[in-house]
Amino acid sequence: MNAYEQISLQIPGEVERLMEDRSILREDAQKVILHAETTSRKLLNSATGHFLAFHRPKAVTYWAEYVRTGDDYRLVTAYSHRMAMKSSGSTQEWVKSGSGSEWLCNQCQAPLEEQTVRLQYMQSIFPITLPACSGCGFILVTEELATGKLAAAEQALEDK
């Protein structure tokens, strides 16, 4: 049995349908949660208590928002994108524009700040302002951004 298979994951029906539409498998979400729980590379929403984490095993970045209840996990949502997230060297060099996120970096216990980071897909690099941790460089790509503008940009680049 693979380690991710030991993650006891409850997936509500509406989330299961969403995952099916987005071609995300149960094991993709389990791998995100395993990665987050073993590395502490995850965000904590101060308002909801939800965790949000990503894992990029190959060319796709999978995100899972989840809640831990005892030894079990309940998936709130899952999404993906193919953009690679890049920081511009040292996080001290990032252009920062203050905090405005309910998400806290679990590893650094710090609020995310709006920062100019780089997203890369194929041979194109896009500077973009996103919430990120100044301590460790964790970059937040929201579900709205991933399923909206990033998906459209990926499609446009593939159509060229």
XYZ file of C-alpha atoms in Angstrom, residues 14-159:
146
model
C -20.617 17.888 -4.947
C -16.821 17.914 -4.533
C -16.578 14.493 -6.168
C -18.514 15.795 -9.194
C -16.299 18.881 -9.348
C -13.178 16.693 -9.260
C -14.556 14.523 -12.043
C -15.210 17.622 -14.187
C -11.645 18.812 -13.506
C -10.042 15.377 -14.101
C -8.689 15.209 -10.549
C -8.475 11.789 -8.929
C -8.978 10.868 -5.270
C -5.326 9.819 -5.154
C -4.269 13.286 -6.396
C -6.023 14.879 -3.404
C -4.621 12.233 -1.044
C -1.093 12.949 -2.316
C -1.562 16.691 -1.736
C -2.722 16.075 1.825
C 0.075 13.582 2.540
C 2.651 16.063 1.224
C 1.148 18.886 3.299
C 0.906 16.881 6.493
C 4.432 15.448 6.267
C 6.142 18.726 5.289
C 3.890 21.312 7.015
C 3.834 23.151 3.647
C 0.235 24.274 3.856
C -1.860 27.324 4.575
C -4.389 27.782 7.353
C -7.470 29.923 6.816
C -7.879 31.960 9.995
C -11.616 32.423 9.381
C -12.656 28.848 8.508
C -9.943 26.633 9.992
C -9.477 24.975 6.583
C -6.071 23.952 5.291
C -4.958 24.555 1.701
C -1.968 22.871 0.119
C -0.512 21.952 -3.241
C 1.658 19.240 -4.680
C 3.306 19.237 -8.111
C 4.412 15.654 -8.835
C 5.011 16.296 -12.556
C 3.577 18.881 -14.947
C 0.356 19.590 -13.022
C -0.014 21.407 -9.708
C -2.852 19.917 -7.644
C -4.459 21.933 -4.837
C -6.661 20.609 -2.042
C -8.595 22.575 0.557
C -9.441 20.303 3.450
C -10.398 19.970 7.101
C -8.862 17.503 9.518
C -11.218 15.728 11.902
C -9.301 13.341 14.147
C -7.530 10.849 11.899
C -9.749 11.652 8.915
C -9.767 14.440 6.350
C -12.736 16.019 4.580
C -12.093 17.564 1.189
C -13.668 21.001 0.707
C -12.497 21.544 -2.881
C -9.782 20.541 -5.308
C -8.373 22.243 -8.370
C -5.293 22.218 -10.557
C -3.231 24.222 -13.009
C -0.168 23.652 -15.134
C 1.689 26.886 -14.416
C 4.929 26.517 -12.474
C 5.194 28.977 -9.585
C 8.527 30.752 -9.352
C 9.803 33.242 -6.852
C 12.280 35.892 -7.937
C 15.227 34.696 -5.886
C 15.220 35.795 -2.265
C 11.802 36.616 -0.829
C 13.406 39.785 0.563
C 13.649 41.043 -3.035
C 9.913 40.596 -3.743
C 7.801 43.673 -4.393
C 5.352 43.635 -1.476
C 2.069 45.439 -1.074
C 0.848 44.436 2.374
C -1.343 41.751 3.859
C -4.883 41.171 2.701
C -5.428 37.447 3.004
C -7.188 35.254 5.544
C -4.604 32.563 4.828
C -1.641 32.061 7.166
C 1.475 30.088 6.344
C 1.348 27.045 8.628
C 5.122 26.588 8.515
C 6.064 30.214 9.278
C 2.942 31.207 11.228
C 2.877 34.411 9.166
C 0.090 36.059 7.183
C 0.415 36.072 3.424
C 1.300 39.338 1.717
C 0.549 40.478 -1.822
C 3.821 40.009 -3.695
C 4.985 40.057 -7.285
C 5.945 36.508 -8.271
C 6.376 34.655 -11.573
C 4.240 31.962 -13.146
C 5.688 29.951 -16.024
C 3.990 27.803 -18.629
C 5.723 26.355 -21.654
C 8.268 29.061 -22.581
C 6.256 32.010 -21.255
C 6.799 33.745 -17.914
C 4.151 35.966 -16.352
C 4.844 38.394 -13.486
C 1.750 38.525 -11.294
C 0.824 39.822 -7.854
C -0.343 37.003 -5.585
C -0.566 36.322 -1.849
C 2.663 34.678 -0.693
C 4.621 34.000 2.482
C 7.603 36.313 2.944
C 9.302 33.716 5.137
C 9.313 30.557 3.021
C 7.996 31.736 -0.336
C 4.764 29.686 -0.360
C 2.677 31.181 -3.204
C -1.128 30.993 -3.118
C -2.951 30.400 -6.392
C -6.660 30.662 -5.614
C -9.273 28.354 -7.085
C -10.845 31.286 -8.918
C -7.514 32.223 -10.523
C -6.549 28.627 -11.405
C -9.871 27.732 -12.993
C -10.319 31.136 -14.630
C -7.462 33.261 -15.905
C -4.726 30.617 -15.632
C -6.802 28.000 -17.448
C -7.559 30.524 -20.206
C -3.872 31.513 -20.501
C -2.775 27.858 -20.642
C -5.325 27.169 -23.387
C -4.281 30.237 -25.380
C -0.605 29.223 -25.227
C -1.423 25.679 -26.295
C -3.482 26.963 -29.239
